[in-house]
């Protein structure tokens, strides 16, 4: 509850809610371009999601100071509006989405009725990176994807991790770094009390129907605080995950990075957050240092300042798409040269697909927790593998629907490029590339439908598709470990630039990715510190 108090105090101190809606420039003005530290090295961390938060914490604990540059809001400093910082799915505002004049959620229609709602444009928490045939959802703000994600915190099967990242010592990952990441992120399995409650009725139905088709289901650990959720259910605390808070941020319950890694990093006093500030260009200087171009905006998107700053070490943690944009642009403009041809390669959406089944007369309950807690586990590491999280459809009405976010073992890769005419990042992912994942998920869902006399819903996703293959929550790859970078994440051809985010993982990891991104960042920062790469 300390967060709520802090937010309330900050809000009250600043006067009206509107006055402090955009707090970014205040933090940006504190920018310390030259940071005093023992080594004299100036360190920038670009992006404050999982990779950036791990880097910030571990660098600070090792005695280094760094600027943490984040294009989105510092939501902990935003004053509540009507008691809330973040908005519910059903009551969106300018805080919900990143400069959109309407909401755009995975379910584009329900029974043919569009779900999109008009909103004011602003520096909201949920962003969409758009490519020709792929929409990648991302989080913006201090905390990155942790602000908007579903909190599912899953460690991959070791055998699959070894398949995907054979260049990494799996023994060390599973003995040291996955346990460290799980502990630091506060990961815990769902409680039986919650699973048995009405809030997970939709999960119970999906489990029973999967079992009828011969599939097992497994629990999905989470960083949502299950004891807080129990108190929500009992009506003892303000509701969040049990009250349509998901996608646009959670006001309570979810232990996002601001409650874990970033909190620890900021407590050291060595990390200077520079928020509402986008790194627009990255250039290598003749003395081997790097010049970053920075653009600071206010909540409404007006440019407050543009400037450059020089750093000796740069941690690239802008997420798979954000990091790709900086690297592709730098290569196209010639501000970075001599990088590996592997830069931009081996991108994938973690085989993501969303699919919903209509259950006829079987209700799934109108009270649904927004935090998934179980998944259909049809994974054997083979090409047909599917891990389908049982996701809610929290509309507050009975929908007779089972909804899933599937992760598949899609063998295809996308490649990032740069379109000079529009000065924009390109990605060649399309439905043909998504097809093997769709086939695998369809095989599982067909079996469940046959065993239960149920069918697909075609009224939820774009173009009447049963399988939404055109969006992803889990972008991975583009600067793969040991290929675009060395085995610790240092970019080949750009000494002193370290990739630390989802870009390092080639295309997929078999489960939701943030635990793996965190564990890999823990491993890499350990190796870089041991090698004195920041000294
Ligand atoms: P990320 O968390 O995306 O952080 C990148 C940060 O960099 C962001 O804060 C950006 O604003 C910032 N940034 C980008 N470009 C720039 C720039 N040029 N200058 C300054 N700042 C910049 O990166 N994963 C799970 O494991 N479990 C889930 O339940 C789950 N659910 C999800 C639900 C949704 C709706 C979404 C969008 C994602 C979900 N994910 C989930 C994916 C997960 O959040 C994602 O893999 C990680 O956040 C990626 O971590 P990175 O460190 O790569």
PDB file of N, CA and C in Angstrom, residues 1 10 53 78 83 105 111 138 146 170 174 241 251 260 286 295 367 382 400 405 427 436 438 485 513 515:
ATOM      1  N   UNK A   1       0.815  -1.205   0.000  1.00  0.00           N
ATOM      2  CA  UNK A   1       0.000   0.000   0.000  1.00  0.00           C
ATOM      3  C   UNK A   1       0.855   1.265   0.000  1.00  0.00           C
ATOM      4  N   UNK A  10       2.181  12.577  -3.522  1.00  0.00           N
ATOM      5  CA  UNK A  10       2.737  13.349  -4.637  1.00  0.00           C
ATOM      6  C   UNK A  10       1.647  14.140  -5.337  1.00  0.00           C
ATOM      7  N   UNK A  53      15.917  -2.668 -16.421  1.00  0.00           N
ATOM      8  CA  UNK A  53      15.775  -2.639 -14.956  1.00  0.00           C
ATOM      9  C   UNK A  53      16.835  -3.521 -14.290  1.00  0.00           C
ATOM     10  N   UNK A  78       2.726  10.228 -11.346  1.00  0.00           N
ATOM     11  CA  UNK A  78       1.502  10.811 -11.909  1.00  0.00           C
ATOM     12  C   UNK A  78       0.425  10.857 -10.830  1.00  0.00           C
ATOM     13  N   UNK A  83      -8.969   8.909  -8.174  1.00  0.00           N
ATOM     14  CA  UNK A  83      -8.406   7.877  -7.299  1.00  0.00           C
ATOM     15  C   UNK A  83      -7.515   6.860  -7.982  1.00  0.00           C
ATOM     16  N   UNK A 105      -7.710  -2.880 -28.909  1.00  0.00           N
ATOM     17  CA  UNK A 105      -7.376  -4.069 -28.135  1.00  0.00           C
ATOM     18  C   UNK A 105      -7.493  -5.298 -29.036  1.00  0.00           C
ATOM     19  N   UNK A 111     -19.479  -9.797 -31.312  1.00  0.00           N
ATOM     20  CA  UNK A 111     -20.751  -9.975 -32.032  1.00  0.00           C
ATOM     21  C   UNK A 111     -20.902  -8.909 -33.119  1.00  0.00           C
ATOM     22  N   UNK A 138       3.328  -3.129 -26.933  1.00  0.00           N
ATOM     23  CA  UNK A 138       4.444  -2.885 -26.018  1.00  0.00           C
ATOM     24  C   UNK A 138       3.970  -1.972 -24.882  1.00  0.00           C
ATOM     25  N   UNK A 146       6.362  -4.383 -18.167  1.00  0.00           N
ATOM     26  CA  UNK A 146       5.825  -4.872 -16.883  1.00  0.00           C
ATOM     27  C   UNK A 146       4.591  -4.078 -16.456  1.00  0.00           C
ATOM     28  N   UNK A 170      23.104 -23.911 -19.903  1.00  0.00           N
ATOM     29  CA  UNK A 170      21.782 -24.091 -19.290  1.00  0.00           C
ATOM     30  C   UNK A 170      21.909 -24.451 -17.812  1.00  0.00           C
ATOM     31  N   UNK A 174      19.772 -22.529 -15.002  1.00  0.00           N
ATOM     32  CA  UNK A 174      18.737 -23.153 -14.171  1.00  0.00           C
ATOM     33  C   UNK A 174      19.162 -23.269 -12.706  1.00  0.00           C
ATOM     34  N   UNK A 241      -6.884  -6.394 -10.462  1.00  0.00           N
ATOM     35  CA  UNK A 241      -6.985  -7.546 -11.376  1.00  0.00           C
ATOM     36  C   UNK A 241      -8.377  -8.144 -11.394  1.00  0.00           C
ATOM     37  N   UNK A 251      -3.545  -0.626 -10.988  1.00  0.00           N
ATOM     38  CA  UNK A 251      -3.332   0.296  -9.864  1.00  0.00           C
ATOM     39  C   UNK A 251      -2.861  -0.418  -8.603  1.00  0.00           C
ATOM     40  N   UNK A 260       9.933  -3.838  -7.883  1.00  0.00           N
ATOM     41  CA  UNK A 260      11.000  -4.841  -7.689  1.00  0.00           C
ATOM     42  C   UNK A 260      12.353  -4.264  -8.131  1.00  0.00           C
ATOM     43  N   UNK A 286      34.552   9.344 -32.942  1.00  0.00           N
ATOM     44  CA  UNK A 286      35.899   8.896 -33.313  1.00  0.00           C
ATOM     45  C   UNK A 286      36.719   8.438 -32.097  1.00  0.00           C
ATOM     46  N   UNK A 295      15.090  13.261 -27.381  1.00  0.00           N
ATOM     47  CA  UNK A 295      13.938  14.150 -27.591  1.00  0.00           C
ATOM     48  C   UNK A 295      12.979  13.983 -26.418  1.00  0.00           C
ATOM     49  N   UNK A 367     -17.873 -12.909 -13.724  1.00  0.00           N
ATOM     50  CA  UNK A 367     -16.819 -12.373 -12.854  1.00  0.00           C
ATOM     51  C   UNK A 367     -15.532 -13.108 -13.209  1.00  0.00           C
ATOM     52  N   UNK A 382       8.479 -30.373 -29.949  1.00  0.00           N
ATOM     53  CA  UNK A 382       8.369 -30.651 -31.388  1.00  0.00           C
ATOM     54  C   UNK A 382       7.665 -29.515 -32.107  1.00  0.00           C
ATOM     55  N   UNK A 400     -19.936 -17.115 -22.616  1.00  0.00           N
ATOM     56  CA  UNK A 400     -19.908 -18.526 -23.028  1.00  0.00           C
ATOM     57  C   UNK A 400     -18.681 -18.806 -23.897  1.00  0.00           C
ATOM     58  N   UNK A 405      -4.370 -17.301 -25.194  1.00  0.00           N
ATOM     59  CA  UNK A 405      -3.203 -16.752 -25.878  1.00  0.00           C
ATOM     60  C   UNK A 405      -2.234 -17.915 -26.010  1.00  0.00           C
ATOM     61  N   UNK A 427       9.430  -4.742 -40.997  1.00  0.00           N
ATOM     62  CA  UNK A 427       9.511  -6.118 -40.502  1.00  0.00           C
ATOM     63  C   UNK A 427       8.741  -6.989 -41.482  1.00  0.00           C
ATOM     64  N   UNK A 436       2.633 -21.981 -39.667  1.00  0.00           N
ATOM     65  CA  UNK A 436       2.918 -23.212 -38.892  1.00  0.00           C
ATOM     66  C   UNK A 436       2.401 -23.138 -37.448  1.00  0.00           C
ATOM     67  N   UNK A 438      -0.238 -21.362 -36.500  1.00  0.00           N
ATOM     68  CA  UNK A 438      -1.698 -21.485 -36.595  1.00  0.00           C
ATOM     69  C   UNK A 438      -2.081 -22.966 -36.729  1.00  0.00           C
ATOM     70  N   UNK A 485      25.676 -10.217 -31.216  1.00  0.00           N
ATOM     71  CA  UNK A 485      26.482  -9.782 -30.065  1.00  0.00           C
ATOM     72  C   UNK A 485      27.477 -10.890 -29.718  1.00  0.00           C
ATOM     73  N   UNK A 513       7.700 -14.584 -22.101  1.00  0.00           N
ATOM     74  CA  UNK A 513       9.163 -14.420 -22.094  1.00  0.00           C
ATOM     75  C   UNK A 513       9.816 -13.624 -20.969  1.00  0.00           C
ATOM     76  N   UNK A 515      10.412 -13.782 -17.770  1.00  0.00           N
ATOM     77  CA  UNK A 515      11.331 -14.422 -16.806  1.00  0.00           C
ATOM     78  C   UNK A 515      12.659 -14.750 -17.504  1.00  0.00           C
TER      79      UNK A 515
END
